[in-house]
Coordinates of C-alpha atoms and ligand atoms in Angstrom, one line a residue:
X1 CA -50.3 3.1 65.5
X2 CA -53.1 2.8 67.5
X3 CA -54.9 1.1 70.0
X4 CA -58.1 1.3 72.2
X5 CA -59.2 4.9 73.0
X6 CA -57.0 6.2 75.8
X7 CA -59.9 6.0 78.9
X8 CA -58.9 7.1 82.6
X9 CA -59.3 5.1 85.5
X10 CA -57.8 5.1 89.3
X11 CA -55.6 1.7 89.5
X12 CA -54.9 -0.1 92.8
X13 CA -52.3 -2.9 92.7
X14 CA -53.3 -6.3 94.8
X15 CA -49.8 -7.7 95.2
X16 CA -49.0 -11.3 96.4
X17 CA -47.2 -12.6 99.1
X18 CA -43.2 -11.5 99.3
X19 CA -43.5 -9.2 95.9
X20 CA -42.3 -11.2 93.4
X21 CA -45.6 -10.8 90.6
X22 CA -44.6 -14.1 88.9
X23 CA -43.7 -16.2 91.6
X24 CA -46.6 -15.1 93.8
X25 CA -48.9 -13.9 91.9
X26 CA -49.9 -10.8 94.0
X27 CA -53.1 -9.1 92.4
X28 CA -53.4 -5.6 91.6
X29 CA -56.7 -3.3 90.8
X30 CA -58.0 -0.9 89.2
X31 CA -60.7 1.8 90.4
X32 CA -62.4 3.4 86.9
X33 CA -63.0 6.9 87.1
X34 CA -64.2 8.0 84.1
X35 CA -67.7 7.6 83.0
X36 CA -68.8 4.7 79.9
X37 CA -68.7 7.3 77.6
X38 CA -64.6 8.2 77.9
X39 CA -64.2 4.5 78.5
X40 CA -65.0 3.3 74.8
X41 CA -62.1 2.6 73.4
X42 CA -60.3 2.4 69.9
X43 CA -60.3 -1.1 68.4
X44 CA -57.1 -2.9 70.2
X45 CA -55.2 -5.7 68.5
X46 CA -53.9 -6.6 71.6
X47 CA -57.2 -8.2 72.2
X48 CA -59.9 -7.1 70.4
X49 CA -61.2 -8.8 67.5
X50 CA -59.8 -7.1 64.5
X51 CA -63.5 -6.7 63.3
X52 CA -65.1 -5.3 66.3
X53 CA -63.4 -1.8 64.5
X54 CA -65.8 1.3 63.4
X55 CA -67.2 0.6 59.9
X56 CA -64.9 1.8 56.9
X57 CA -65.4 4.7 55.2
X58 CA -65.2 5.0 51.3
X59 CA -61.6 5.6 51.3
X60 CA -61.0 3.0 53.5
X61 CA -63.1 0.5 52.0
X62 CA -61.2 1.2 48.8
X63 CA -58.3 0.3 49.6
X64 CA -59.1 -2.8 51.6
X65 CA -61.1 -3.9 48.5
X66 CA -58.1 -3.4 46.1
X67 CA -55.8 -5.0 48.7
X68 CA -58.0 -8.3 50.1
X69 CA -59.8 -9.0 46.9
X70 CA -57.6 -7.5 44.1
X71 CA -54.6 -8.8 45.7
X72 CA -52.7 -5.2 44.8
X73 CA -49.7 -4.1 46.7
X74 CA -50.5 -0.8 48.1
X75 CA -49.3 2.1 50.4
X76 CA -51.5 4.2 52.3
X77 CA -50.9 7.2 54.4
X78 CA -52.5 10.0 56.2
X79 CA -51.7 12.0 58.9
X80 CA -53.0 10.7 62.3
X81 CA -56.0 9.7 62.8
X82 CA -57.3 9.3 59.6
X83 CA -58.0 6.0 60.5
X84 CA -54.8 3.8 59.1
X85 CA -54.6 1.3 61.8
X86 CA -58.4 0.7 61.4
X87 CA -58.2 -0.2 58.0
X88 CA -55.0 -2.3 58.1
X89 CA -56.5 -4.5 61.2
X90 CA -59.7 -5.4 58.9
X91 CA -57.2 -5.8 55.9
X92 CA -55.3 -8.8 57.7
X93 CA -58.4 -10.1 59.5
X94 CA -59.9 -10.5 55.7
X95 CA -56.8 -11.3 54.6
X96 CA -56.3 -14.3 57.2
X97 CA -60.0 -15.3 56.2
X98 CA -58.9 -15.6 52.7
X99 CA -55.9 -17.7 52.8
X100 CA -57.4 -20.1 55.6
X101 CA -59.8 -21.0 52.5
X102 CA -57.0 -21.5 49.6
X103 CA -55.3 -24.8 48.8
X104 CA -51.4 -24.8 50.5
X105 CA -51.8 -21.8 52.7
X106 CA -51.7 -21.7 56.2
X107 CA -51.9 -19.4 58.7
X108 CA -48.3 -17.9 58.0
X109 CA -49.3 -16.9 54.7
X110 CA -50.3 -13.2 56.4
X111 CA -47.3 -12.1 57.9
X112 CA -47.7 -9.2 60.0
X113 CA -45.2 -6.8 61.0
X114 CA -43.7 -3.1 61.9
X115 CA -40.5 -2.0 63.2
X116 CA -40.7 -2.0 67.0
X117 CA -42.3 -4.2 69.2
X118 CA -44.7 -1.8 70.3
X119 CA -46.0 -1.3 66.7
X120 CA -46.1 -4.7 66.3
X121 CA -47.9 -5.3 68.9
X122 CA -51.0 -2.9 67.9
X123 CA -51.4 -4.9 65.4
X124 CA -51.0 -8.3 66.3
X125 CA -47.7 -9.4 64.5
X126 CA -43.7 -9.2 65.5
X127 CA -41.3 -6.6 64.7
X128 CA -40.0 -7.2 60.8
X129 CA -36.3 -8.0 61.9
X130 CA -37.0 -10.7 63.6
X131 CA -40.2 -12.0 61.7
X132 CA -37.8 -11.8 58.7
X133 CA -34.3 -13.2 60.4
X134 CA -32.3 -10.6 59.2
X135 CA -30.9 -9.7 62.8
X136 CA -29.5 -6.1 63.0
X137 CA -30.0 -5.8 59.3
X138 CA -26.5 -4.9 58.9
X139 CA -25.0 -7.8 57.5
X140 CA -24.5 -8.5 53.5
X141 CA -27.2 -9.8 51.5
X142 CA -25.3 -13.1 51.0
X143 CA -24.6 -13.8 54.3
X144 CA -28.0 -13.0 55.8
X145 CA -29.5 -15.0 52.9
X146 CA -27.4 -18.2 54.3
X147 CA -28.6 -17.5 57.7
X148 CA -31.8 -17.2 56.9
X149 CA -32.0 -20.4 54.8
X150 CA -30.4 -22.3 58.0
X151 CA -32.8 -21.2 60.0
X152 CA -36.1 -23.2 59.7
X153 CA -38.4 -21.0 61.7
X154 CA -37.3 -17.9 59.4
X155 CA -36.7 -19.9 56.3
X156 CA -40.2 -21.0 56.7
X157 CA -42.0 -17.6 57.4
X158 CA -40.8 -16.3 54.1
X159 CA -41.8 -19.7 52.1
X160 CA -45.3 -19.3 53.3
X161 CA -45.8 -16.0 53.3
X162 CA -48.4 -14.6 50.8
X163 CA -48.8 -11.5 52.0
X164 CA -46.2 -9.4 53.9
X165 CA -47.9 -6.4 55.7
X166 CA -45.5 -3.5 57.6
X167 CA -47.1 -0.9 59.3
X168 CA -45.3 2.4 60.6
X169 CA -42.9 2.0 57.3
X170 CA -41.9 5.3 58.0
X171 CA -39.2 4.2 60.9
X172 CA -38.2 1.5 58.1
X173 CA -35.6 2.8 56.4
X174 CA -34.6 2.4 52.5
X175 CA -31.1 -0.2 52.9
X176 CA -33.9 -2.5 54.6
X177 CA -36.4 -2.5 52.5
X178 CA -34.7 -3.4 49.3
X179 CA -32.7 -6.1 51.5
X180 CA -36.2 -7.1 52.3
X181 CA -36.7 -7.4 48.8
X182 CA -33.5 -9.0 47.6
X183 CA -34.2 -12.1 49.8
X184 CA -37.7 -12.3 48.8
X185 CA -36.4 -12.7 45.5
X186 CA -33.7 -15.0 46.3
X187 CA -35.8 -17.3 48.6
X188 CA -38.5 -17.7 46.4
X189 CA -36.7 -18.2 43.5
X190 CA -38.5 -15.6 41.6
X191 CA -35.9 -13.4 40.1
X192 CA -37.9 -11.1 38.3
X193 CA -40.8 -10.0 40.5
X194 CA -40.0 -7.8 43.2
X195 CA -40.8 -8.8 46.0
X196 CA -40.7 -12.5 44.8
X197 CA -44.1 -12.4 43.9
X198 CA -44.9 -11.6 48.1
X199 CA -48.0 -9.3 48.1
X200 CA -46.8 -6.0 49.9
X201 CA -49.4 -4.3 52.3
X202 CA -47.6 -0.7 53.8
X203 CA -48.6 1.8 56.2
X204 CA -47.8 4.8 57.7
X205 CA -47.1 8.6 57.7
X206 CA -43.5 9.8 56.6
X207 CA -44.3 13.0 58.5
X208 CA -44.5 11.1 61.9
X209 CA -41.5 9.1 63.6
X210 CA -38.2 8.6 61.0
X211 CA -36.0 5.7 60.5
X212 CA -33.6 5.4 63.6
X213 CA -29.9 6.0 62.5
X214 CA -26.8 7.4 62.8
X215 CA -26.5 7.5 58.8
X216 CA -28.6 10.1 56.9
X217 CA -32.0 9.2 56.8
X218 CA -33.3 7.3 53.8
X219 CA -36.9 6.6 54.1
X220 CA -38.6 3.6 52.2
X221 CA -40.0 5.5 49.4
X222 CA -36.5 6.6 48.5
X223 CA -35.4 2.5 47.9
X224 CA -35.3 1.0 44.8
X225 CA -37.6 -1.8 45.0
X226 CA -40.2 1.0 46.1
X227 CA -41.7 1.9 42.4
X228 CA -41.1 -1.5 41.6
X229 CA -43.2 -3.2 43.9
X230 CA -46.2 -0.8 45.3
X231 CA -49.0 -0.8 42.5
X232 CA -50.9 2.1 44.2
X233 CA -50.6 4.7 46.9
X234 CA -53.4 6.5 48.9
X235 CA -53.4 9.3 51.5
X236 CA -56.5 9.0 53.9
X237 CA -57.8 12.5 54.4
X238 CA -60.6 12.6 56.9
X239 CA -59.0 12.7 60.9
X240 CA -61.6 11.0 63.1
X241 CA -59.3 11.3 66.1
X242 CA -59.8 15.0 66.6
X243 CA -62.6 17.0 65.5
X244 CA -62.0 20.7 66.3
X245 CA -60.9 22.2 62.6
X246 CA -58.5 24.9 64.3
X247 CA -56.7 21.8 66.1
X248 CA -56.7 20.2 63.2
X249 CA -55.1 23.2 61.2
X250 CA -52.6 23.5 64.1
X251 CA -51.7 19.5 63.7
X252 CA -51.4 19.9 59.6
X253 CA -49.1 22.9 59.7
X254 CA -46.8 21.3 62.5
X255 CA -47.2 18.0 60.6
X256 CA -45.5 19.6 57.4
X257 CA -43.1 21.8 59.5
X258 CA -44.7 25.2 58.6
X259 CA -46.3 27.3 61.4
X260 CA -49.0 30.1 60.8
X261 CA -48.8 33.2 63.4
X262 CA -51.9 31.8 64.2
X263 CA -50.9 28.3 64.6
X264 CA -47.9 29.3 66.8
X265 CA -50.3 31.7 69.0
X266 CA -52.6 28.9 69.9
X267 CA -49.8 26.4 70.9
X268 CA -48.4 29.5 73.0
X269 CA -51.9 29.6 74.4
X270 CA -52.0 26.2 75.6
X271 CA -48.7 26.9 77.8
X272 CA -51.3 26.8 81.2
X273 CA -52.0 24.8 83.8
X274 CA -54.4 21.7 82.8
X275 CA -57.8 20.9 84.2
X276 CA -57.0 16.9 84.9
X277 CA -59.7 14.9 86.7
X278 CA -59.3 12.6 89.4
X279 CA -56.2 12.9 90.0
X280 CA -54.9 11.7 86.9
X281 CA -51.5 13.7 85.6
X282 CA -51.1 14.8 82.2
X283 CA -48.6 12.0 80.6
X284 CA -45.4 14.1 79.7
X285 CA -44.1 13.0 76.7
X286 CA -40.3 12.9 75.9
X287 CA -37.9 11.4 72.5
X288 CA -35.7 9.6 75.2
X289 CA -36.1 5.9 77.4
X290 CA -33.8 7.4 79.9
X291 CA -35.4 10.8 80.5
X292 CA -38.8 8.5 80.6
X293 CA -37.3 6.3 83.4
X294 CA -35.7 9.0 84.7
X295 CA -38.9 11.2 84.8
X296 CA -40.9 7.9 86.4
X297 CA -38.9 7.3 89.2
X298 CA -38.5 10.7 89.9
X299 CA -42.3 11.5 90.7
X300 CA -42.3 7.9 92.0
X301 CA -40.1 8.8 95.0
X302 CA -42.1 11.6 95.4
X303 CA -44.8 10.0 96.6
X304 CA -43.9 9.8 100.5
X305 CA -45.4 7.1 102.8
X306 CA -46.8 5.0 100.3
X307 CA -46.5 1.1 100.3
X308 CA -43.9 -0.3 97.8
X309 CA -43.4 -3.3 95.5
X310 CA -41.2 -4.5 93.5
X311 CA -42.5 -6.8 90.7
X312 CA -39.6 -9.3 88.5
X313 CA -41.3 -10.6 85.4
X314 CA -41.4 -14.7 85.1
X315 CA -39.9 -15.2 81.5
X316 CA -39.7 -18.2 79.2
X317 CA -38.1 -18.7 76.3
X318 CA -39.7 -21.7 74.1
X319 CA -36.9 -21.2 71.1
X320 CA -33.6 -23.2 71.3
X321 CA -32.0 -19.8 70.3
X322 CA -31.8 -18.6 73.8
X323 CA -29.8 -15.2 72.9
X324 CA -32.5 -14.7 70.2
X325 CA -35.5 -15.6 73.0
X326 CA -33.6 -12.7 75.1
X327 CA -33.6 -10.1 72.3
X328 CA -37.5 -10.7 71.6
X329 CA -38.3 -10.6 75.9
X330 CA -37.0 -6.7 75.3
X331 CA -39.3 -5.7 73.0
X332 CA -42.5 -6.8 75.4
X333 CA -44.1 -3.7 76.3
X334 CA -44.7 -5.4 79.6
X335 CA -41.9 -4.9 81.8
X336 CA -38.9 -7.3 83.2
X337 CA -39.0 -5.2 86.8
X338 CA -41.8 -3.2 87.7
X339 CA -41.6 -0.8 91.0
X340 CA -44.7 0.8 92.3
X341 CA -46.0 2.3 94.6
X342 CA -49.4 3.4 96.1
X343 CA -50.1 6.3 94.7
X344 CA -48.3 6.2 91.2
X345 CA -50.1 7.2 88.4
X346 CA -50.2 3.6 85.6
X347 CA -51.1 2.8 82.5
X348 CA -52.5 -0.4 81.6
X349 CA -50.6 -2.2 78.7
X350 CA -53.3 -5.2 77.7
X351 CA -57.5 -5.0 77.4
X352 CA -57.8 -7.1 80.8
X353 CA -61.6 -6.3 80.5
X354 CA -64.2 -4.8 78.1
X355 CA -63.4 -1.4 79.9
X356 CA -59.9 -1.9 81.3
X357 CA -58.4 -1.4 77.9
X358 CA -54.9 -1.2 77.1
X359 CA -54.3 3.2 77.6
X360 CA -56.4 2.7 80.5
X361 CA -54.6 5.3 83.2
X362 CA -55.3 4.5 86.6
X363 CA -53.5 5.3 90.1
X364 CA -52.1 2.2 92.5
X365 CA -54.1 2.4 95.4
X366 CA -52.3 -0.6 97.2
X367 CA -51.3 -4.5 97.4
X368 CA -53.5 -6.7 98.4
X369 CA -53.1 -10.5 98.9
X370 CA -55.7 -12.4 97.1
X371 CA -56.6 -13.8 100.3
X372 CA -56.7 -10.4 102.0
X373 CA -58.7 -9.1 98.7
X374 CA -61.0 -11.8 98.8
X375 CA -62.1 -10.7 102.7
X376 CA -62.3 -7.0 102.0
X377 CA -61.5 -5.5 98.9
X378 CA -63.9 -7.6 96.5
X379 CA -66.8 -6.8 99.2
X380 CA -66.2 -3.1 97.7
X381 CA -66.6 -4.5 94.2
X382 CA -69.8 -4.3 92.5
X383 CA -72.1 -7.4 92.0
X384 CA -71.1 -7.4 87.6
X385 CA -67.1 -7.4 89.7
X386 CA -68.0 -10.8 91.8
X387 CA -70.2 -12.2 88.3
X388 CA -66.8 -11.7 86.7
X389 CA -64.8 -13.0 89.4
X390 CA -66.8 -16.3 88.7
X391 CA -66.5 -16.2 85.1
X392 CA -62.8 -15.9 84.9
X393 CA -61.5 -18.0 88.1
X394 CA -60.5 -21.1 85.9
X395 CA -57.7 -19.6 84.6
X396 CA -54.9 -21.4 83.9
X397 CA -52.5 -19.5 86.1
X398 CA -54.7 -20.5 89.3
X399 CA -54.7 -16.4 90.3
X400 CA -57.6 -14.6 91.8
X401 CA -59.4 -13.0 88.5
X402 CA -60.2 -9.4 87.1
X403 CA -63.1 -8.0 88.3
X404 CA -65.7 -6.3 85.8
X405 CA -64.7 -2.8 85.7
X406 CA -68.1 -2.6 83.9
X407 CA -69.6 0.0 86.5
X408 CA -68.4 3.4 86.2
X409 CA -68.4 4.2 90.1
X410 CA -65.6 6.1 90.5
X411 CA -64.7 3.5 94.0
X412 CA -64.6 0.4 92.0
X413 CA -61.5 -1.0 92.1
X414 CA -59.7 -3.5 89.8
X415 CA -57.9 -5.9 90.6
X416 CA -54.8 -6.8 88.5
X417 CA -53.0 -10.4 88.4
X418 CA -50.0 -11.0 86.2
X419 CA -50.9 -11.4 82.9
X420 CA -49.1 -13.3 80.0
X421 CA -47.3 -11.5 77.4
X422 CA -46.0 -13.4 74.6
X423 CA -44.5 -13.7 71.3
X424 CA -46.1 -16.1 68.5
X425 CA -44.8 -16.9 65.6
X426 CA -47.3 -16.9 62.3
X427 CA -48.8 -19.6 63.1
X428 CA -49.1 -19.1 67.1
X429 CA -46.4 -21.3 67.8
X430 CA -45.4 -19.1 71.1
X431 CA -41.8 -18.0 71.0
X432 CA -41.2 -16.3 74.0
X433 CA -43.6 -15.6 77.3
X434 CA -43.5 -13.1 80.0
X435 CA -45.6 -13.0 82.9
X436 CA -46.2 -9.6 84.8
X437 CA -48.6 -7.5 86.4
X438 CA -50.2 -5.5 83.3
X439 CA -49.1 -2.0 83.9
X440 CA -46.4 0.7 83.1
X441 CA -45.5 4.0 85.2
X442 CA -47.3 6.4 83.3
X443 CA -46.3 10.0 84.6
X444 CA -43.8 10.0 81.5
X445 CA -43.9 7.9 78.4
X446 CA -41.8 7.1 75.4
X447 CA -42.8 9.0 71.7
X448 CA -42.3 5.6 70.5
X449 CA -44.6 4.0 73.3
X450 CA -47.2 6.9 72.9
X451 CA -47.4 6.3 69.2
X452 CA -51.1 5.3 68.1
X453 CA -52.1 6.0 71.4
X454 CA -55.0 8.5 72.2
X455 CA -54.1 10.0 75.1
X456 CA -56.5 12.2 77.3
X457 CA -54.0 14.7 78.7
X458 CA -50.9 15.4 77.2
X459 CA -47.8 17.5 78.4
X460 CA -45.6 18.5 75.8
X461 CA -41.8 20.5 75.7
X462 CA -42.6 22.4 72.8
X463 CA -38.9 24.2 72.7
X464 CA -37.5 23.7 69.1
X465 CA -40.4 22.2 67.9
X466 CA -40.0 23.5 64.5
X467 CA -36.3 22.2 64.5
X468 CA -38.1 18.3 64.3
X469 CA -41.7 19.2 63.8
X470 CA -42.4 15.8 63.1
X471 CA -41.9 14.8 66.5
X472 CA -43.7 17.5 68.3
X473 CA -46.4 17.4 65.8
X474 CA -46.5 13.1 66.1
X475 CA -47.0 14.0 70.2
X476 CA -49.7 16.6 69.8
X477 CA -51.6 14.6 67.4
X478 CA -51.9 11.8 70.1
X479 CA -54.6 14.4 72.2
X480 CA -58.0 14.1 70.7
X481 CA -58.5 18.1 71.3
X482 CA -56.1 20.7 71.7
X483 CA -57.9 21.4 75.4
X484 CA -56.2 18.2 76.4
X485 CA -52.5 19.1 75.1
X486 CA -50.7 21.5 77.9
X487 CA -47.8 22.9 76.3
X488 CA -44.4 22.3 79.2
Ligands
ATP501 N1 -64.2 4.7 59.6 C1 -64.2 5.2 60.8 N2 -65.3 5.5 61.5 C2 -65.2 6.0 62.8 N3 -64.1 6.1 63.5 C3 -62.9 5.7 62.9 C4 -62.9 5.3 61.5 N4 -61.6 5.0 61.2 C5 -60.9 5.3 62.3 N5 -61.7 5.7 63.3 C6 -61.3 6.1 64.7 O1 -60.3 7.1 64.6 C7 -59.3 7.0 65.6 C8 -57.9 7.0 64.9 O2 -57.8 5.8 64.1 P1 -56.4 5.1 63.9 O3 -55.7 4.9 65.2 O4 -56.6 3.9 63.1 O5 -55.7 6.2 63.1 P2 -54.2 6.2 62.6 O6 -54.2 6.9 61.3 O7 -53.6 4.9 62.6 O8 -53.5 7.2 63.7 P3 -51.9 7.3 64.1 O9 -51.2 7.7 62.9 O10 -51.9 8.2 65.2 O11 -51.5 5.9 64.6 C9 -59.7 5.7 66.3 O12 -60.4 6.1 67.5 C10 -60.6 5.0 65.4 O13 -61.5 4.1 66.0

């Protein structure tokens, strides 16, 4: 689900010495180009505070009453939009303060989790196969059970754990869920409660993304510890993502896979050219990593003339499982190798600033050196940049800092320095790091990265839509108005 409010601004890379972002530490930047008002952005748990959110509406409050201080196991839905990440962010921030007051809890006694990394990562927790140490999930109960139980770090998150939250349950599919619950049962030694007596927090929209398979898909309502376990359900009904009601009506029909003539006549209507500011692309969307990559480099290469870079990730892997430490590096958003070049359209992945948010879209407009930056391209920086550049030159990586991005001048650039992206176990034990400079090409982008995202401008193949509505609808409903969503 989501993250901060997609703003726009024009990026320019400051690169070290000899390329390598780790190694050198090259700095990039950013130019904003969007005034405040686009720039405010949806709550992030990459770094915002969970409870910087908007305030809960009745519905939402509801739930995160029944849930934090009834201690019910709940599901809630609603298509997107309706606010779903909101309300599970200030569910495990309450949740988190609740257990750090109780006798023999610790931090771990909130696990958070969803099924991809990315997902995970909007919320602040890991992906549930490895949080739960149930590998590929394709193993017998038994034997995974015996794994898990030799394996202290996994062994451990499932003792402590209170409360298990998954969000985006609907790429969850049923064979994991009730494996899910066979081991809570087994581990905890509770035979007769579902979920071995685990509180179960679940989010998402069955309409959106489904499991990913090659069986037939069964979704996690369709397991058996389902009925067993969730005490209540709820559907969200009021969209604060988009406001227009005929956008709206288009997103409900496609959500539910039934078009209107009217519904198909306006998404025919939006098959135009798009009015994009400052240079900024509309992000094509595709279901595929390889027509993404493909996509990227293409209109990468296209860009003639323009200075190149080549940036390798600095990894490290703090778990003696080293083949485990690998498999949890791939699911950082942040790159292993990033090429750029001046010119490409970005995306920033982390909030680097209040402004520079992560779905921040910028362009590269070159490489700089910090020392070269520090003689002319942090002259063009406004005096909040060179107030920040103060504030945040202790860090511990010894790089040349961000600069404010608080102006709205459509010249101020940003500078970028590798940032850290890391895994943490519950209790912030750090698993796995990876150090890279904070963007992602951002002509074309994954469904699964776009999810929760609201993007600005959005370019969409619309061709069999109806055939997996779900999809096309789940990539429409990422635009906050239908003026924004050009149709390929
Ligand atoms: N109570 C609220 N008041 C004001 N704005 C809200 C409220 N709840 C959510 N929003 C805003 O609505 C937008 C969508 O919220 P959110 O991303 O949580 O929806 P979602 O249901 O998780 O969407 P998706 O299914 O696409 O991930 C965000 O910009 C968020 O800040």
């Amino acid at each position: 689900m989501p993250k901060p409010e997609t703003s726009t601004a024009n990026v320019a890379i400051l690169t070290p010495e000899g390329g390598n972002a780790a190694k050198n530490k090259r700095r990039s930047s950013i130019e904003e180009v969007l005034p405040p008002s686009k720039k405010q952005h949806k709550d992030s748990a990459t770094t915002t505070s969970p409870t910087d959110g908007p305030q809960l509406n009745g519905q939402q409050e509801m739930i995160r009453k029944l849930v934090v201080e009834g201690g019910k196991s709940v599901f809630f839905t609603g298509s997107a939009g309706t606010g779903k990440s909101v309300v599970l962010r200030k569910i495990i921030a309450d949740l988190k303060e609740k257990f750090k007051k109780e006798p023999n809890s610790t931090m771990a006694a909130v696990a958070v989790t969803a099924p991809t990394g990315i997902a995970a990562c909007n919320i602040g927790g890991v992906t549930i196969h490895s949080w739960a140490g149930v590998g590929t999930a394709k193993e017998d109960i038994t034997t995974t059970v015996n794994k898990i139980k030799k394996n202290k770090r996994h062994l451990a998150n499932w003792l402590r754990a209170k409360v298990l939250v998954i969000d985006e349950v609907s790429m969850v599919d049923a064979y994991l869920m009730d494996m899910l619950a066979k081991i809570a049962r087994e581990l905890t030694n509770r035979p007769n409660d579902s979920f071995g007596g685990i509180q179960l927090v679940v989010s998402g929209d069955f309409l959106q993304l489904p499991p990913v398979t090659k069986k037939t898909v069964k979704y996690a309502f369709e397991s058996q510890m389902w009925d067993q376990t969730i005490e209540q359900a709820f559907i969200l009904t009021e969209v604060f993502r988009q406001k227009d009601p005929e956008f709206l009506r288009v997103l409900e029909e496609i959500r539910v896979g039934v078009a209107s003539q009217a519904t198909i006549d306006k998404l025919q209507s939006l098959s135009r050219p798009l009015d994009t500011k400052h240079g900024i692309k509309p992000i094509e969307l595709y279901p595929m990593r390889k027509d993404v990559e493909a996509r990227n480099n293409w209109l990468i290469a296209e860009l003639k003339g323009g200075e190149t870079m080549s940036f390798a990730a600095q990894d490290s892997i703090h778990i003696a499982d080293k083949e485990a430490g690998e498999k949890m590096l791939e699911q950082i958003v942040a790159l292993k190798s990033l090429e750029l070049r001046s010119g490409a359209q970005v995306m920033l992945i982390k909030n680097v600033d209040k402004n520079m948010v992560n779905g921040t879209m910028g362009i590269v407009t070159g490489f700089v050196t910090p020392s070269d930056a520090s003689k002319e391209e942090l002259q063009t920086l406004p005096p909040s940049a060179t107030t920040a550049k103060s504030r945040t030159s202790g860090r511990k990586d010894g790089t040349a800092p961000d600069t404010s991005g608080g102006t709205n001048q459509r010249q101020d650039k940003f500078p970028l320095v590798p940032e850290t992206f890391s895994m943490e176990d519950p209790e912030g034990k750090v698993l796995v790091e990876r150090l890279q400079i904070p963007v992602i090409p951002a002509y074309a982008l994954s469904i699964h990265k776009a999810q929760g995202q609201t993007l600005e401008h959005v370019k969409i193949d619309l061709s069999g839509a109806f055939a997996c509505g779900s999809v096309a609808g789940r990539n429409i409903g990422q635009a906050s108005d239908c003026r924004q969503v050009k149709h390929m």
